[in-house]
mmCIF file of C-alpha atoms in Angstrom:
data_model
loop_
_atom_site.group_PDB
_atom_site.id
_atom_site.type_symbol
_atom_site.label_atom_id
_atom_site.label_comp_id
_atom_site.label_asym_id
_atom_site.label_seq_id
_atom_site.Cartn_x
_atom_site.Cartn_y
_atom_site.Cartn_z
ATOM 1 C CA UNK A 52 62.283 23.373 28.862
ATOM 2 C CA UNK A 53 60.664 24.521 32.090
ATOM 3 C CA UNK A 54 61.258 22.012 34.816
ATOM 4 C CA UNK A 55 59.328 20.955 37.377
ATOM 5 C CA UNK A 56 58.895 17.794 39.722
ATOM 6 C CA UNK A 57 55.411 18.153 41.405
ATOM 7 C CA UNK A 58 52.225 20.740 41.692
ATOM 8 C CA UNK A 59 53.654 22.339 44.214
ATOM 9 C CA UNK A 60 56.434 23.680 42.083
ATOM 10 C CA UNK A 61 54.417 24.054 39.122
ATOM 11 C CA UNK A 62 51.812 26.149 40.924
ATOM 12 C CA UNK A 63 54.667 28.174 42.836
ATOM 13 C CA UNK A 64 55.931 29.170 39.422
ATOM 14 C CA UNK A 65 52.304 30.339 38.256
ATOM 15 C CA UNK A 66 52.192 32.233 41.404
ATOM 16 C CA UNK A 67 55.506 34.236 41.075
ATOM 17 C CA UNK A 68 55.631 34.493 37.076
ATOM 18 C CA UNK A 69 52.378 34.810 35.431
ATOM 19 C CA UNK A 70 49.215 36.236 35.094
ATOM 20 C CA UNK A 71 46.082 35.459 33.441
ATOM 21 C CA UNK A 72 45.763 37.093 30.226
ATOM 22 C CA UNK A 73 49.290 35.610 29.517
ATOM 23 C CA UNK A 74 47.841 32.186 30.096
ATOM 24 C CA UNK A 75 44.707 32.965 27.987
ATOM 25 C CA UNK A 76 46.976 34.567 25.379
ATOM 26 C CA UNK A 77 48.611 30.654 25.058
ATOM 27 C CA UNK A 78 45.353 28.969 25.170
ATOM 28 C CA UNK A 79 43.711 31.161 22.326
ATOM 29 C CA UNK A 80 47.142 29.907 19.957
ATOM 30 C CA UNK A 81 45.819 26.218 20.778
ATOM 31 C CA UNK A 82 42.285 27.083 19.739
ATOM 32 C CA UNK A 83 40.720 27.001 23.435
ATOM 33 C CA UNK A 84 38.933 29.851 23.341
ATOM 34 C CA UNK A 85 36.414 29.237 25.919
ATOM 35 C CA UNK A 86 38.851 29.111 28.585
ATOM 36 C CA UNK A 87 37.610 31.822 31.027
ATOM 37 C CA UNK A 88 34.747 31.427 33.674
ATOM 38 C CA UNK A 89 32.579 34.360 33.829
ATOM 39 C CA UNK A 90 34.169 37.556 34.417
ATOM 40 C CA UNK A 91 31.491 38.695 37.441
ATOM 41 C CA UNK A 92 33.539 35.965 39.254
ATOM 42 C CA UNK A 93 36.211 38.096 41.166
ATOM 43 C CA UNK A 94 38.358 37.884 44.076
ATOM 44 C CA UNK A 95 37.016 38.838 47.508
ATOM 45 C CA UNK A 96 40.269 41.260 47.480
ATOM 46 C CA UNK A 97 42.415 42.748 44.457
ATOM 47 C CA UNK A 98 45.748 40.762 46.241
ATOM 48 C CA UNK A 99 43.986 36.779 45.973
ATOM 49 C CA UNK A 100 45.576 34.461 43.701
ATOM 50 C CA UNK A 101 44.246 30.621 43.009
ATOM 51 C CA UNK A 102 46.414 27.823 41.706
ATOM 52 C CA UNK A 103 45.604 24.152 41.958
ATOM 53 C CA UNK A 104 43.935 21.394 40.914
ATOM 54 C CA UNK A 105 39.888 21.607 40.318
ATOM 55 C CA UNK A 106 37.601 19.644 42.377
ATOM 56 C CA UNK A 107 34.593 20.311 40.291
ATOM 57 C CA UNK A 108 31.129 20.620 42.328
ATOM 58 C CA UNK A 109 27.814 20.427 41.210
ATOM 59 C CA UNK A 110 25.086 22.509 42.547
ATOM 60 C CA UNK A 111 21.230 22.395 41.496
ATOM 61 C CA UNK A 112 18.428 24.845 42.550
ATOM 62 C CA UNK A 113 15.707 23.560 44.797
ATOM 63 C CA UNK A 114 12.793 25.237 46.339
ATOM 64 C CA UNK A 115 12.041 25.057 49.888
ATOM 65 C CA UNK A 116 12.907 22.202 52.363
ATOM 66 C CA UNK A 117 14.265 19.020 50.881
ATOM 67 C CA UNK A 118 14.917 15.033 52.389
ATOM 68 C CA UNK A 119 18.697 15.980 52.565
ATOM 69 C CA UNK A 120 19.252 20.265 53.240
ATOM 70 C CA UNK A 121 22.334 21.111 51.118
ATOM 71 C CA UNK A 122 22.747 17.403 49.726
ATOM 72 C CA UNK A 123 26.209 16.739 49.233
ATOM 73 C CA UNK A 124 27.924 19.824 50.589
ATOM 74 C CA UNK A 125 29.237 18.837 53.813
ATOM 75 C CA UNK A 126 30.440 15.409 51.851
ATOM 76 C CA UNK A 127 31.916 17.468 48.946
ATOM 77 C CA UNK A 128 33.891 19.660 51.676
ATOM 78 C CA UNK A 129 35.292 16.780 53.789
ATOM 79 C CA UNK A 130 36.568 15.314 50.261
ATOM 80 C CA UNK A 131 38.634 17.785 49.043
ATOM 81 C CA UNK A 132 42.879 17.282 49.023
ATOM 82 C CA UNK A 133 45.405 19.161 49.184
ATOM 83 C CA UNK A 134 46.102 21.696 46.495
ATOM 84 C CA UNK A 135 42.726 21.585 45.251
ATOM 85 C CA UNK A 136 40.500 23.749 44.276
ATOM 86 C CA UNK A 137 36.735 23.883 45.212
ATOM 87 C CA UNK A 138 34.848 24.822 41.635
ATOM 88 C CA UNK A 139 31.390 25.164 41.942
ATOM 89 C CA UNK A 140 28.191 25.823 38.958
ATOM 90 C CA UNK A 141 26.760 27.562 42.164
ATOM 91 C CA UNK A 142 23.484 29.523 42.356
ATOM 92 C CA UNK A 143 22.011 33.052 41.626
ATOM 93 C CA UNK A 144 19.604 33.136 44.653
ATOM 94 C CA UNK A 145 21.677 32.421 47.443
ATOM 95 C CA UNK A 146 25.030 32.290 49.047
ATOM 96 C CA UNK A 147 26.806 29.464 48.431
ATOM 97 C CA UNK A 148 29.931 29.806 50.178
ATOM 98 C CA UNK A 149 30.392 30.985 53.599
ATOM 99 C CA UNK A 150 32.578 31.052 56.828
ATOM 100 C CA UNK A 151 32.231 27.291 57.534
ATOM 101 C CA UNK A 152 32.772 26.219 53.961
ATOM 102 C CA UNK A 153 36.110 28.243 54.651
ATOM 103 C CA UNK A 154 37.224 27.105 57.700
ATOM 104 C CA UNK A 155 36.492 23.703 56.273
ATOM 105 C CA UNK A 156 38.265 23.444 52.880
ATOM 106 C CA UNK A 157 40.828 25.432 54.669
ATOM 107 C CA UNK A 158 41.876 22.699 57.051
ATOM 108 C CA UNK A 159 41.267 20.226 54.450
ATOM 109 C CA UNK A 160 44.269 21.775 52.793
ATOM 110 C CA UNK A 161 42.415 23.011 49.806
ATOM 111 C CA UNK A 162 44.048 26.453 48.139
ATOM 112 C CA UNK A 163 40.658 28.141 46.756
ATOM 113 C CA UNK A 164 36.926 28.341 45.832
ATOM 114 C CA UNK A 165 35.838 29.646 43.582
ATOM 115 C CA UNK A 166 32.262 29.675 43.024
ATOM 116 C CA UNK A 167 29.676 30.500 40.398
ATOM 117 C CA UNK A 168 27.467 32.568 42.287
ATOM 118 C CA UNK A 169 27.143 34.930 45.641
ATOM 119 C CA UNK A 170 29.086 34.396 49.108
ATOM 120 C CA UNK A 171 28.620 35.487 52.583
ATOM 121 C CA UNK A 172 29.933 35.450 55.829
ATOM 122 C CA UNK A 173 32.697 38.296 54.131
ATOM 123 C CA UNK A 174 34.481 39.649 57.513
ATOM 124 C CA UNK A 175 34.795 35.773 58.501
ATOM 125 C CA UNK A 176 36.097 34.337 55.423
ATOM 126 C CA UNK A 177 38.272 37.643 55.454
ATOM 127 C CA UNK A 178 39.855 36.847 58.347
ATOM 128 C CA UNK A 179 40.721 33.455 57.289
ATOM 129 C CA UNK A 180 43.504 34.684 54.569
ATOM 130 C CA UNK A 181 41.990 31.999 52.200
ATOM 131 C CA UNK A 182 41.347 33.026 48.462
ATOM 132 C CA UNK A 183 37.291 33.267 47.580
ATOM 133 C CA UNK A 184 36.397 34.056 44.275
ATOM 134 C CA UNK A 185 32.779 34.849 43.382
ATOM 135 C CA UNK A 186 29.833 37.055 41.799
ATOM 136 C CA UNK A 187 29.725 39.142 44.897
ATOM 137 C CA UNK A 188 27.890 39.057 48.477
ATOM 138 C CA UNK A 189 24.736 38.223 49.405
ATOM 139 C CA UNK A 190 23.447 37.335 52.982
ATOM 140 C CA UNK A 191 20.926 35.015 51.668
ATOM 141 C CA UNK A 192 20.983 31.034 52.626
ATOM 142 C CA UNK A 193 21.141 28.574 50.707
ATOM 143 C CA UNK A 194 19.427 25.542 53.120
ATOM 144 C CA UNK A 195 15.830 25.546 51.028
ATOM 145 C CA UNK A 196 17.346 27.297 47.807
ATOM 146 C CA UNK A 197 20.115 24.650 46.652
ATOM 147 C CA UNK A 198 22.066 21.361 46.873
ATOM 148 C CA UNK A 199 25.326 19.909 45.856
ATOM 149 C CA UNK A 200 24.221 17.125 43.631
ATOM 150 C CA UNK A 201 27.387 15.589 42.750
ATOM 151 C CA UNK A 202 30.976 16.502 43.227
ATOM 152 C CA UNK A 203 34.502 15.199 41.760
ATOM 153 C CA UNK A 204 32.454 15.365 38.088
ATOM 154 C CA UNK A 205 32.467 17.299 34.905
ATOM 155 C CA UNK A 206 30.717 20.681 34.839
ATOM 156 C CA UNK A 207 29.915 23.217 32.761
ATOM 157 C CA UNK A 208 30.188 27.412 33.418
ATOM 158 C CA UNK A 209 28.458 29.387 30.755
ATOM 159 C CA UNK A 210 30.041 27.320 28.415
ATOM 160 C CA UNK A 211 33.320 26.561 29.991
ATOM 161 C CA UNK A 212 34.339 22.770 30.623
ATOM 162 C CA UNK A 213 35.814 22.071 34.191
ATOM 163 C CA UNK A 214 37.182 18.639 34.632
ATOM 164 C CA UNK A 215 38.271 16.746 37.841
ATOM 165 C CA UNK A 216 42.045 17.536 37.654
ATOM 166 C CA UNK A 217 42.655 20.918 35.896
ATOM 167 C CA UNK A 218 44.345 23.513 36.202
ATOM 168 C CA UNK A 219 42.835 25.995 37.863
ATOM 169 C CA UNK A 220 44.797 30.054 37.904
ATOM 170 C CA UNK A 221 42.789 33.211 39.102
ATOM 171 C CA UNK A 222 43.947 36.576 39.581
ATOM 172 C CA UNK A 223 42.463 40.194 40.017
ATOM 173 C CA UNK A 224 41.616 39.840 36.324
ATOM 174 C CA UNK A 225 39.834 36.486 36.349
ATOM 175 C CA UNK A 226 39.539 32.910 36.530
ATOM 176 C CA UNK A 227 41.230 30.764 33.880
ATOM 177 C CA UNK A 228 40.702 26.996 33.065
ATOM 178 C CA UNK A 229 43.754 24.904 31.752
ATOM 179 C CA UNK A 230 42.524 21.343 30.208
ATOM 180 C CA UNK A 231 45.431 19.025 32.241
ATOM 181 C CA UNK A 232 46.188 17.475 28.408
ATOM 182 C CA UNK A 233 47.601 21.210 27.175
ATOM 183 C CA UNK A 234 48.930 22.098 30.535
ATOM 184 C CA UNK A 235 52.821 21.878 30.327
ATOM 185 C CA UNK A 236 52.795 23.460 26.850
ATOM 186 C CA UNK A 237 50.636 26.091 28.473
ATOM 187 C CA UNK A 238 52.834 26.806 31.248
ATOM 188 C CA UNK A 239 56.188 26.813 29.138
ATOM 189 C CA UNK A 240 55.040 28.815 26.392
ATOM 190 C CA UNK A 241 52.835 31.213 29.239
ATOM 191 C CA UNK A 242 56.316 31.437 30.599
ATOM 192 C CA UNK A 243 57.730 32.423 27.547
ATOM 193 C CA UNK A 244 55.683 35.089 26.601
ATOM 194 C CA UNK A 245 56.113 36.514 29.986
ATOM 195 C CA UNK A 246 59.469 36.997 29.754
ATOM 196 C CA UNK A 247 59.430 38.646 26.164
ATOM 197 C CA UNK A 248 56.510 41.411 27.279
ATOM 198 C CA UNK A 249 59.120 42.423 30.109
ATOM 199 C CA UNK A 250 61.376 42.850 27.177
ATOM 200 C CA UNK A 251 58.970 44.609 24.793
ATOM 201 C CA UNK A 252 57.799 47.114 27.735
ATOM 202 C CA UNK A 253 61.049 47.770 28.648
ATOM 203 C CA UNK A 254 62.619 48.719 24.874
ATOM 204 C CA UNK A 255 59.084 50.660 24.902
ATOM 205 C CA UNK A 256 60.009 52.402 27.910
ATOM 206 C CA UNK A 257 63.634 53.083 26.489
ATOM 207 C CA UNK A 258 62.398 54.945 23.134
ATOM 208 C CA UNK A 259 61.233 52.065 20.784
ATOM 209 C CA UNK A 260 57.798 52.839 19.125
ATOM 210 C CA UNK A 261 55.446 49.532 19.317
ATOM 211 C CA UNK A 262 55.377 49.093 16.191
ATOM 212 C CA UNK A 263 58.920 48.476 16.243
ATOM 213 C CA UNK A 264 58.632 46.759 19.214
ATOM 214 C CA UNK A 265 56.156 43.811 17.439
ATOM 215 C CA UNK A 266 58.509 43.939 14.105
ATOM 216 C CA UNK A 267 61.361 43.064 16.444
ATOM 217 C CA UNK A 268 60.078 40.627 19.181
ATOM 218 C CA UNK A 269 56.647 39.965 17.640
ATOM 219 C CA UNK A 270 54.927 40.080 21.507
ATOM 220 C CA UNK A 271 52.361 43.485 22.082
#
């Protein structure tokens, strides 16, 4: 059984021993097949990693300027804890993360965004060493385009479920949701699995054909 006391163990063995697909892999066995966010969400750079808990955020379009610019936003920012992760629906006609956002959920001790639609600001939230994830940049702001609505509630991603309090992994091959009730059998079999591909590859690598490499260890 894998052990671990805390988040901050679990995530620092996500960090040094797996990798999404392996995780998706797992969750496709326990029938959660909608498990990914998007794929056009990516890391600002090919070296980010995300683990922690999600801190979902609701955005909503709006169209020009409103009783409250960006509703919630600054609220949703100053809420976030440590080893959380900032999860957003986000928007298509805007930026909705940024330098400040950064700097913000940074100091907050947050460990990620990860955002459903465009940032900005990129040399600045470069700078900060902070893992981004996103559909790209685009300079355009969000003040009289859209609002956080709600935060710390359910949301949906093109069809992917994000509660308060999941697991949230992203690497440079995408952004994986773990429901928190399948998340230690995730992690232990994830684990698992790992182990046995570095097996597999490496009787590959010696000679074995992978077809006798599945017959034997049943992992390709």
């Amino acid at each position: 059984m894998l052990m671990y006391q805390n988040d901050e163990e679990l995530f620092r063995i996500i960090r040094e021993q797996l990798y999404t697909p392996v995780m998706g892999d797992i969750l496709d066995q326990l029938g959660c097949y909608h498990q990914f966010l998007p794929r056009e969400i990516q890391p600002m750079t090919l070296d980010m990693k995300v683990v922690g808990r999600a801190m979902p955020v609701l955005f909503c379009d709006v169209y020009g300027e409103q009783p409250k610019p960006f509703g919630y936003m600054t609220e949703s920012l100053d809420d976030l804890q440590p080893g959380e992760v900032f999860v957003a629906t986000g928007s298509q006609s805007c930026a909705v993360w940024g330098e400040i956002m950064t700097a913000t959920a940074r100091m907050r001790g947050a460990v990620g965004a990860v955002v459903n639609g465009p940032h900005r600001d990129t040399p600045r939230v470069l700078e900060q060493n902070w893992p981004v994830f996103s559909r790209g940049r685009f300079a355009q702001d969000s003040r009289v385009r859209t609002i956080v609505q709600a935060y710390r509630v359910p949301i949906e991603i093109e069809g992917v479920w994000v509660a308060p309090g999941d697991l949230v992994f992203g690497d440079l091959d995408g952004v994986v949701v773990v429901p928190r009730k399948h998340e230690r059998h995730v992690i232990e079999r994830a684990v698992e699995k790992a182990n046995a591909e570095n097996v597999v590859r490496k009787a590959i690598e010696n000679g074995m054909s992978a077809t006798e490499a599945f017959k034997k260890y049943g992992v390709l």
